[in-house]
Short mmCIF file of C-alpha atoms and ligand atoms in Angstrom, two decimals:
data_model
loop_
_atom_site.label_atom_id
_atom_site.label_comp_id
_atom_site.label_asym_id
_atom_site.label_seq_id
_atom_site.Cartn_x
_atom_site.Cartn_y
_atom_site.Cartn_z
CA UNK O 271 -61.64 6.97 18.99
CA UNK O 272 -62.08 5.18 15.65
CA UNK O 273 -58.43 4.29 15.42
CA UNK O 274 -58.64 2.97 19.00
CA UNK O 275 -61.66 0.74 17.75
CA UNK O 276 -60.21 -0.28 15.05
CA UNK O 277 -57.07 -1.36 16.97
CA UNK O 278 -58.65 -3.00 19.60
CA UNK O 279 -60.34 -5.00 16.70
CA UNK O 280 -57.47 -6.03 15.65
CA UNK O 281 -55.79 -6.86 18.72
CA UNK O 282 -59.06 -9.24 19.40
CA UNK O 283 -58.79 -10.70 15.60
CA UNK O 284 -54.71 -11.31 16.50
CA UNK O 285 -55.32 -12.79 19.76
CA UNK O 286 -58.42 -14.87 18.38
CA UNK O 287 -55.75 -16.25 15.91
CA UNK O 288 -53.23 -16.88 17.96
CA UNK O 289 -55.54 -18.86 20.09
CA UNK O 290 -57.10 -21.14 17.27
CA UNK O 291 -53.29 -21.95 16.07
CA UNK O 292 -52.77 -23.04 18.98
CA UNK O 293 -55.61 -25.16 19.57
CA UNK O 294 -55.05 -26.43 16.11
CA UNK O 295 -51.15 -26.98 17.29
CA UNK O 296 -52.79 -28.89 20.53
CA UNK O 297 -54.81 -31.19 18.52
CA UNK O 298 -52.39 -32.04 16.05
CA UNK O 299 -49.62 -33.27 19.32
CA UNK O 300 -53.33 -34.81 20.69
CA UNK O 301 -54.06 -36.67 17.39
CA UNK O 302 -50.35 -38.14 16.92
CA UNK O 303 -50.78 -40.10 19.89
CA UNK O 304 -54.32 -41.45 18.82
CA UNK O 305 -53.63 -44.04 16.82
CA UNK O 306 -51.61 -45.99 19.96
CA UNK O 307 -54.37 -44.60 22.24
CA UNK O 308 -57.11 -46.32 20.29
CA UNK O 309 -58.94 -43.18 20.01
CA UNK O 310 -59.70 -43.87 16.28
CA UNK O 311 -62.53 -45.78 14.81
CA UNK O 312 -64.66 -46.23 11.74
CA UNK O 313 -67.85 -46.22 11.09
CA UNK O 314 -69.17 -48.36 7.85
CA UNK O 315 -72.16 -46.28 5.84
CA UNK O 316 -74.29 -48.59 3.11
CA UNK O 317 -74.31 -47.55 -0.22
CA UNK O 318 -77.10 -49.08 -2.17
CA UNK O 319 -78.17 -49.70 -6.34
CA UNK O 320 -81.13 -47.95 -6.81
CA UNK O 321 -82.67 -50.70 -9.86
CA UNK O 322 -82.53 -53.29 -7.35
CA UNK O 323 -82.56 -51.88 -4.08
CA UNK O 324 -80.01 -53.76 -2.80
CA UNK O 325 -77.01 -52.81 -0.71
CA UNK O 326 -73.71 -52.48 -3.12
CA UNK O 327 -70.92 -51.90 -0.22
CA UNK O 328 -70.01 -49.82 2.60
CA UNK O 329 -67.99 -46.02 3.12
CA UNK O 330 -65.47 -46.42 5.75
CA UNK O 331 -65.84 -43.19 7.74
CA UNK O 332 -62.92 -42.13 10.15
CA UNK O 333 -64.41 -40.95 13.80
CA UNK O 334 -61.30 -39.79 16.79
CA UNK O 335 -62.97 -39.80 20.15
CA UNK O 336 -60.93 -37.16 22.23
CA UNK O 337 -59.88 -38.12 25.55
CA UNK O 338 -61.17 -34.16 27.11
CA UNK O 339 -63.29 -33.05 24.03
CA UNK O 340 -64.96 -35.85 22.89
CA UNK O 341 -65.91 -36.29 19.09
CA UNK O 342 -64.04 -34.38 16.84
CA UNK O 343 -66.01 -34.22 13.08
CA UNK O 344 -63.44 -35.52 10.45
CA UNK O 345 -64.07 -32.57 8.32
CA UNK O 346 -62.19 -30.43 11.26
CA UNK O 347 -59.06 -33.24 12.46
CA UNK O 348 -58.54 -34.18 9.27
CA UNK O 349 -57.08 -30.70 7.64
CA UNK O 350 -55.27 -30.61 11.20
CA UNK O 351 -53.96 -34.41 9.97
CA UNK O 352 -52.95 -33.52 6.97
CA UNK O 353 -50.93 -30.54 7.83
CA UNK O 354 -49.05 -32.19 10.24
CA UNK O 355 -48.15 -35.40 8.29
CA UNK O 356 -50.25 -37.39 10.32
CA UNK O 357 -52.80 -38.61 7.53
CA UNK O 358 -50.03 -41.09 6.28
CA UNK O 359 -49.77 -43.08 9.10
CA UNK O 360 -53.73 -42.44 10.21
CA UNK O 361 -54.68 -43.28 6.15
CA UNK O 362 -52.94 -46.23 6.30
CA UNK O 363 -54.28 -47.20 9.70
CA UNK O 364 -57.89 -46.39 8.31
CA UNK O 365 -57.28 -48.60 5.03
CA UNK O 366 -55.63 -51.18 7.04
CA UNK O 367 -58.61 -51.59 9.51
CA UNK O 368 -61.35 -50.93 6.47
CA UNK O 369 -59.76 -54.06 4.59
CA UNK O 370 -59.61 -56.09 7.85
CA UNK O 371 -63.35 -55.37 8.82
CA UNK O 372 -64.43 -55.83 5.04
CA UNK O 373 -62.79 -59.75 5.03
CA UNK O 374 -65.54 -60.66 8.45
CA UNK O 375 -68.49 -60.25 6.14
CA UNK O 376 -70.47 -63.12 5.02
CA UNK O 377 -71.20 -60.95 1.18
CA UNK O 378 -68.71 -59.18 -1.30
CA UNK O 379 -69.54 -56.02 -0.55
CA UNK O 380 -67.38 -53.49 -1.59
CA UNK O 381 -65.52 -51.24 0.93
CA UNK O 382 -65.17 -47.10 0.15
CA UNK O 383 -62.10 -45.51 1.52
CA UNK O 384 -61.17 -41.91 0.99
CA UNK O 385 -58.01 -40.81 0.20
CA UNK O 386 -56.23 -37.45 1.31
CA UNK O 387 -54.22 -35.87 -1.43
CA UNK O 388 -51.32 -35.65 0.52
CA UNK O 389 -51.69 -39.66 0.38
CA UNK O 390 -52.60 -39.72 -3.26
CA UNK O 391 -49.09 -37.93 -3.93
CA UNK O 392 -47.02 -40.24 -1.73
CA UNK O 393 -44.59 -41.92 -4.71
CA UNK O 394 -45.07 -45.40 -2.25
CA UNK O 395 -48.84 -45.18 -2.06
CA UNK O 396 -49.61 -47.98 -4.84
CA UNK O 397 -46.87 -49.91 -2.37
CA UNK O 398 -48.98 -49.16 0.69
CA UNK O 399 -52.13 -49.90 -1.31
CA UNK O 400 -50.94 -53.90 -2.35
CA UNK O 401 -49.15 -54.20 1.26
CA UNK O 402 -52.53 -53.47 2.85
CA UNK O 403 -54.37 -56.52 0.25
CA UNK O 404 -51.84 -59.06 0.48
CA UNK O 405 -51.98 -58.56 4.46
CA UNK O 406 -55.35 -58.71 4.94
CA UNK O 407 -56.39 -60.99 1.82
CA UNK O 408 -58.88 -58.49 0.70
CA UNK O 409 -59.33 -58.99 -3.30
CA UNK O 410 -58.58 -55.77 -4.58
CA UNK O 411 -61.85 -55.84 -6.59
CA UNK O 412 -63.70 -55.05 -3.26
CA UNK O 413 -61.74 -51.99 -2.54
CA UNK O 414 -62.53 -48.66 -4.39
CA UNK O 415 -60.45 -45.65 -3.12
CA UNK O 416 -62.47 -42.33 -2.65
CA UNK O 417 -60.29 -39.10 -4.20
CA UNK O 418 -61.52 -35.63 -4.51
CA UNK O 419 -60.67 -33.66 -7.14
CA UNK O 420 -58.82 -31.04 -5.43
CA UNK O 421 -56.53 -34.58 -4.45
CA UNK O 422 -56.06 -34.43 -8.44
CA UNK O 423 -54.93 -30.71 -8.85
CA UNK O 424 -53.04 -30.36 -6.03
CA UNK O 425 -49.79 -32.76 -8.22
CA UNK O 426 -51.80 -33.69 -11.66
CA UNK O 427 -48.64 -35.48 -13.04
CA UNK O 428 -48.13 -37.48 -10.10
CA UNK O 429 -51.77 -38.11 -8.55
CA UNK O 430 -52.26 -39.53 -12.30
CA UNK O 431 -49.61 -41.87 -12.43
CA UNK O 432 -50.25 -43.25 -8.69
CA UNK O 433 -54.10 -43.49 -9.60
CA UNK O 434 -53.10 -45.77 -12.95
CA UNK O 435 -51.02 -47.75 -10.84
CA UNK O 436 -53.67 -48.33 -8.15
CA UNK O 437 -56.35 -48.97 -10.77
CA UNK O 438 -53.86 -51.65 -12.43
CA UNK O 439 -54.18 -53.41 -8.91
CA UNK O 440 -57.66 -53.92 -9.86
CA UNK O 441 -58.93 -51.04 -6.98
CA UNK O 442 -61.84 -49.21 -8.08
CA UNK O 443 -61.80 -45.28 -8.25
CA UNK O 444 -64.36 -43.00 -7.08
CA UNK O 445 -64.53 -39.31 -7.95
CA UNK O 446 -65.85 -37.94 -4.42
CA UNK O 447 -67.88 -34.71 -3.40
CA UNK O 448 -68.13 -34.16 -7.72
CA UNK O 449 -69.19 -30.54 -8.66
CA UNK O 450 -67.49 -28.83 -5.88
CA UNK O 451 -63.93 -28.89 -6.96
CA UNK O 452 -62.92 -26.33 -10.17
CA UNK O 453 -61.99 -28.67 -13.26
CA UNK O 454 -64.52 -31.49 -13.00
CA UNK O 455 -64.33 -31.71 -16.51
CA UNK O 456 -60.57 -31.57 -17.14
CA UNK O 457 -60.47 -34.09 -14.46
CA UNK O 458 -62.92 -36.66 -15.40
CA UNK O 459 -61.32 -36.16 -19.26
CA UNK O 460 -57.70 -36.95 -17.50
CA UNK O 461 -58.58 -40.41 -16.27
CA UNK O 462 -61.06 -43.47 -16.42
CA UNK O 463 -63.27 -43.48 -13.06
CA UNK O 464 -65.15 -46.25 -12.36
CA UNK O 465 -67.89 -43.85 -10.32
CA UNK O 466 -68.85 -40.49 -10.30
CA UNK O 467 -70.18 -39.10 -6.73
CA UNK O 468 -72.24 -36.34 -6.57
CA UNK O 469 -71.61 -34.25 -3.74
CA UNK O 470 -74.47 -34.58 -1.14
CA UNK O 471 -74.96 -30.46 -1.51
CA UNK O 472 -76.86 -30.60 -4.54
CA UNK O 473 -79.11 -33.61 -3.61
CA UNK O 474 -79.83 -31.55 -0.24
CA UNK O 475 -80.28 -28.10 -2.27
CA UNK O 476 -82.47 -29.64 -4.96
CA UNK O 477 -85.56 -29.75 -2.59
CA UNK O 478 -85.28 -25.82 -2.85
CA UNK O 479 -83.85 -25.33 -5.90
CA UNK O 480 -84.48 -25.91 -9.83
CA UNK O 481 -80.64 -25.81 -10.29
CA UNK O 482 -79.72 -28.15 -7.80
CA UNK O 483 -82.02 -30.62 -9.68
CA UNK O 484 -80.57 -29.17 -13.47
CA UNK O 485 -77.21 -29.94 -12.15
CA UNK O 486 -77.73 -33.43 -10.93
CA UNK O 487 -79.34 -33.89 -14.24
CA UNK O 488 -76.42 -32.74 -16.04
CA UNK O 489 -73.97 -35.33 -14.18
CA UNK O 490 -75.96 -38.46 -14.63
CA UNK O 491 -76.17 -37.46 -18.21
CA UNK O 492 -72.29 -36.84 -18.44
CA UNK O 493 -72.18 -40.16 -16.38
CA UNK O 494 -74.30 -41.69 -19.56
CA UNK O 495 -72.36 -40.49 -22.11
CA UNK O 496 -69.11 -41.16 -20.02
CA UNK O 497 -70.54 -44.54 -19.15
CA UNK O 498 -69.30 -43.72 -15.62
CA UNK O 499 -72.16 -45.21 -12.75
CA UNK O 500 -73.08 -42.34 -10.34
CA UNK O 501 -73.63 -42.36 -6.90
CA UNK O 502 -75.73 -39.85 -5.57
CA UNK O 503 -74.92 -38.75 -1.79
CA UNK O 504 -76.82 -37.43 0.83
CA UNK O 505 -80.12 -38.87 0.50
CA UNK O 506 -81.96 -37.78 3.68
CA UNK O 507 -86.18 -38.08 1.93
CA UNK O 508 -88.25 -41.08 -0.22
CA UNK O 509 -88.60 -37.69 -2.59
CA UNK O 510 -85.04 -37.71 -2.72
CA UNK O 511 -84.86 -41.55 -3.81
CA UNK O 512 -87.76 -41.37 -6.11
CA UNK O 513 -86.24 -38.66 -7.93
CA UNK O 514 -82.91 -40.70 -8.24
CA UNK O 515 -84.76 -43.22 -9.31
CA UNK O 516 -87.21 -41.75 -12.12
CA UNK O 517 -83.73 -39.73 -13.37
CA UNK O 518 -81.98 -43.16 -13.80
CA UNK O 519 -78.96 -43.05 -10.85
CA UNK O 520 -76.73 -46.00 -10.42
CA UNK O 521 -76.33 -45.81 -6.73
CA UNK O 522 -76.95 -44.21 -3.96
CA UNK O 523 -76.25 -43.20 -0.25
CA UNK O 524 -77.41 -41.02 2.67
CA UNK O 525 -79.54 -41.21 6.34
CA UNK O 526 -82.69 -42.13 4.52
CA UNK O 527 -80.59 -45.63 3.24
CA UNK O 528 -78.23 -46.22 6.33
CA UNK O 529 -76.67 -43.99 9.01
CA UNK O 530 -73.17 -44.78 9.24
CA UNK O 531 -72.78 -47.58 11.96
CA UNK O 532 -70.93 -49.62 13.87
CA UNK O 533 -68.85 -52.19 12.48
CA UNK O 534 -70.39 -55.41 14.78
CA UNK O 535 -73.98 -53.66 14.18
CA UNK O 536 -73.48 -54.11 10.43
CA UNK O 537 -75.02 -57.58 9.98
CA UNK O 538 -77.82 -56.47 12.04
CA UNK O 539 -77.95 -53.22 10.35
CA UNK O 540 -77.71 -54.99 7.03
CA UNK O 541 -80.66 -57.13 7.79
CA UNK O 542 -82.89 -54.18 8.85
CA UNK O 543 -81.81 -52.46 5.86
CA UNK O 544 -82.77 -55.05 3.62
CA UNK O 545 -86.07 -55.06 5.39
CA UNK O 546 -87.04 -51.34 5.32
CA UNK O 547 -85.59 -51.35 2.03
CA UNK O 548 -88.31 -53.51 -0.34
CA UNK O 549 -91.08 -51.11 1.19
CA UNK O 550 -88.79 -48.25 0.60
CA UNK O 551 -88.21 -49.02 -2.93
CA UNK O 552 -91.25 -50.09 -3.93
CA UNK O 553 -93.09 -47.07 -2.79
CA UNK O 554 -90.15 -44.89 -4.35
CA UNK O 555 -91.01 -46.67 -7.32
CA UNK O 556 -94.56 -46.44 -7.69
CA UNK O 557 -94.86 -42.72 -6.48
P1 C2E G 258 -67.24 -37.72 2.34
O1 C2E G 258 -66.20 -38.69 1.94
O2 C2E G 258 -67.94 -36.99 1.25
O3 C2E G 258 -68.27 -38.56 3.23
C1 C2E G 258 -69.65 -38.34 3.27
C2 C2E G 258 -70.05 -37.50 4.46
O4 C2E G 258 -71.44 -37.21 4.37
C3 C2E G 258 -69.87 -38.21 5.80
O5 C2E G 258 -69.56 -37.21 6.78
C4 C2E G 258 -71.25 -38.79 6.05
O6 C2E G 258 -71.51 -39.05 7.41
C5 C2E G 258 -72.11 -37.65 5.53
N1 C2E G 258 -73.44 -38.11 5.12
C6 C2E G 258 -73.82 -39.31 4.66
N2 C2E G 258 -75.11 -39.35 4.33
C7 C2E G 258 -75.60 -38.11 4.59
C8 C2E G 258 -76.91 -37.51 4.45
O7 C2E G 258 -77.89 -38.12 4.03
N3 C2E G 258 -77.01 -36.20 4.80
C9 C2E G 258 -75.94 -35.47 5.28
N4 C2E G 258 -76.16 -34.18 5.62
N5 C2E G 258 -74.71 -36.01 5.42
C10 C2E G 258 -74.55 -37.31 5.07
P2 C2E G 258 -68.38 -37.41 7.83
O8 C2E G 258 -68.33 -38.83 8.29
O9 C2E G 258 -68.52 -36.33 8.83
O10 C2E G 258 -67.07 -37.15 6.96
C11 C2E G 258 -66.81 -35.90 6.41
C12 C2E G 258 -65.65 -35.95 5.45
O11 C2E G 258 -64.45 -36.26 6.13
C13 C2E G 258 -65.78 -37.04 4.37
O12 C2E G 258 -66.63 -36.60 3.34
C14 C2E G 258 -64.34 -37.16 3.95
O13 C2E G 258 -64.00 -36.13 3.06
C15 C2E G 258 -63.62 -36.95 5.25
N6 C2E G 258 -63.23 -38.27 5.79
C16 C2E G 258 -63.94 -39.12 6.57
N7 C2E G 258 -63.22 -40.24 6.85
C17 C2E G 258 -62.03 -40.09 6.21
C18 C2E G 258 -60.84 -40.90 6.11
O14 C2E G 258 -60.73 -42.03 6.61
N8 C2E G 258 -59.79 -40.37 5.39
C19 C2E G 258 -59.88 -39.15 4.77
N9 C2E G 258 -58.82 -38.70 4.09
N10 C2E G 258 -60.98 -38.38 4.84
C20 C2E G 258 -62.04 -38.84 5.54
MG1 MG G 259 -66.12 -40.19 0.61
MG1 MG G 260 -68.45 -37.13 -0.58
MG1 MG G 261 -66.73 -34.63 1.58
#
């Protein structure tokens, strides 16, 4: 009786697999056709400097509107993308369309875009990168590229060598979701960032938890020493900000700041910002 149990178990774990390969298969055949289906759109979240309380650029986020399901998160198509090859053509759609967007706005604010490392390893990507400027006119010192460090680890030599090239464009690079990866260190020693991003985790965490809070501690300080600017993600409270602010963070981003929006929203969304912001600040400040 236990051994039939046990089987039937495993029959239900097979069958269970079988089924989410192939609804992973199904999405992957759904998603090629996206791009030419204009199922793909981005979002554009503010990210602000905390001294002056004013808005330092914008995170291109990638959003695919299914025809049957609806929104799919990013942090479920895009592993789905990147197994099938598809984040080449879909990164350089994204980067292509950030660029384009960034060009309409009256200020130079910068524009974020993260890169998969299956992009970061592409031997043509510094190509793509200059391609995607000259096209668009963008001045490369607007654009800063967004690379985790698993990006890094998964082809060190190469991911290096790309990143110097991009950098010699005169693209900024970001170190994204910092502190969740396994050589943060070895990474950060490997190559000159020009901004350290905390992962939104610990900022969400630290409410709860004394470590949290040590650990953001511990990066803006590396960031000091480093002289690396942080950005501190996912700030949701004005105790959040306040505490960014009394521990001496560059920048920061997260729902309490900006949702991300709309591209045509965004001078509307800039002005409200700007708004909400002075009150926000100076409260932050003085609490
Ligand atoms: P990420 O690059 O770390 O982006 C930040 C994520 O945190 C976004 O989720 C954003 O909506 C969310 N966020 C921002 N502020 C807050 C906050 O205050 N609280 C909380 N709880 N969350 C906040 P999103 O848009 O779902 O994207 C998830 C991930 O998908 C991104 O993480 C990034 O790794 C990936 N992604 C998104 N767009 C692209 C893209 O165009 N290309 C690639 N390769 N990856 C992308
Ligand atoms: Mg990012
Ligand atoms: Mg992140
Ligand atoms: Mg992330």
């Amino acid at each position: 009786r236990a051994k039939g149990q046990l089987g039937e178990s495993l029959c239900f774990y097979e069958s269970s697999m079988d089924e989410s390969a192939r609804a992973r298969r199904k999405l992957a055949n759904d998603l090629r056709q996206a791009i030419d289906r204009h199922e793909l759109s981005l979002l554009y979240q503010p990210q602000c400097y905390l001294e002056s309380g004013a808005l330092s650029g914008y995170e291109a986020l990638l959003r695919w509107h299914h025809p049957l399901r609806g929104s799919v998160p990013p942090d479920e198509f895009i592993p789905i993308a990147e197994e099938a090859g598809l984040i080449i053509p879909i990164g350089e759609w994204v980067l292509r369309e950030a660029c384009r967007e960034a060009m309409h706005w009256q200020d130079d604010y910068r524009i974020a875009v993260n890169l998969s490392a299956i992009q970061l390893v592409q031997p043509d990507i510094a190509s793509t990168v200059t391609r995607v400027l000259l096209e668009t006119g963008l001045p490369a010192r607007r654009l800063e590229l967004e690379i985790t460090e698993t990006a890094i680890i998964a082809d060190k030599a190469r991911a290096l060598r790309n990143l110097r090239q991009i950098k010699a464009l005169g693209v900024g690079i970001a170190m994204d979701d910092f502190g969740t990866g396994y050589s943060s260190l070895d990474t950060l020693h490997s190559f000159p960032f020009d901004k350290i991003k905390i992962d939104k985790s610990f900022l969400l965490q630290s409410d709860k938890s004394e470590q949290a809070q040590a650990i953001i501690r511990a990066v803006l300080g590396l960031g000091q020493s480093l002289k690396i600017p942080v950005l501190a993600e996912g700030v949701e409270t004005e105790e959040h900000l306040a505490m960014l602010l009394s521990e001496g963070c560059q920048e920061a981003q997260g729902y309490y700041l900006g949702r991300p929006g709309h591209a045509p929203s965004l001078l509307a969304q800039t002005l409200q910002l700007g708004a909400a912001e002075s009150a926000v600040f100076d409260s932050a400040r003085s609490a």
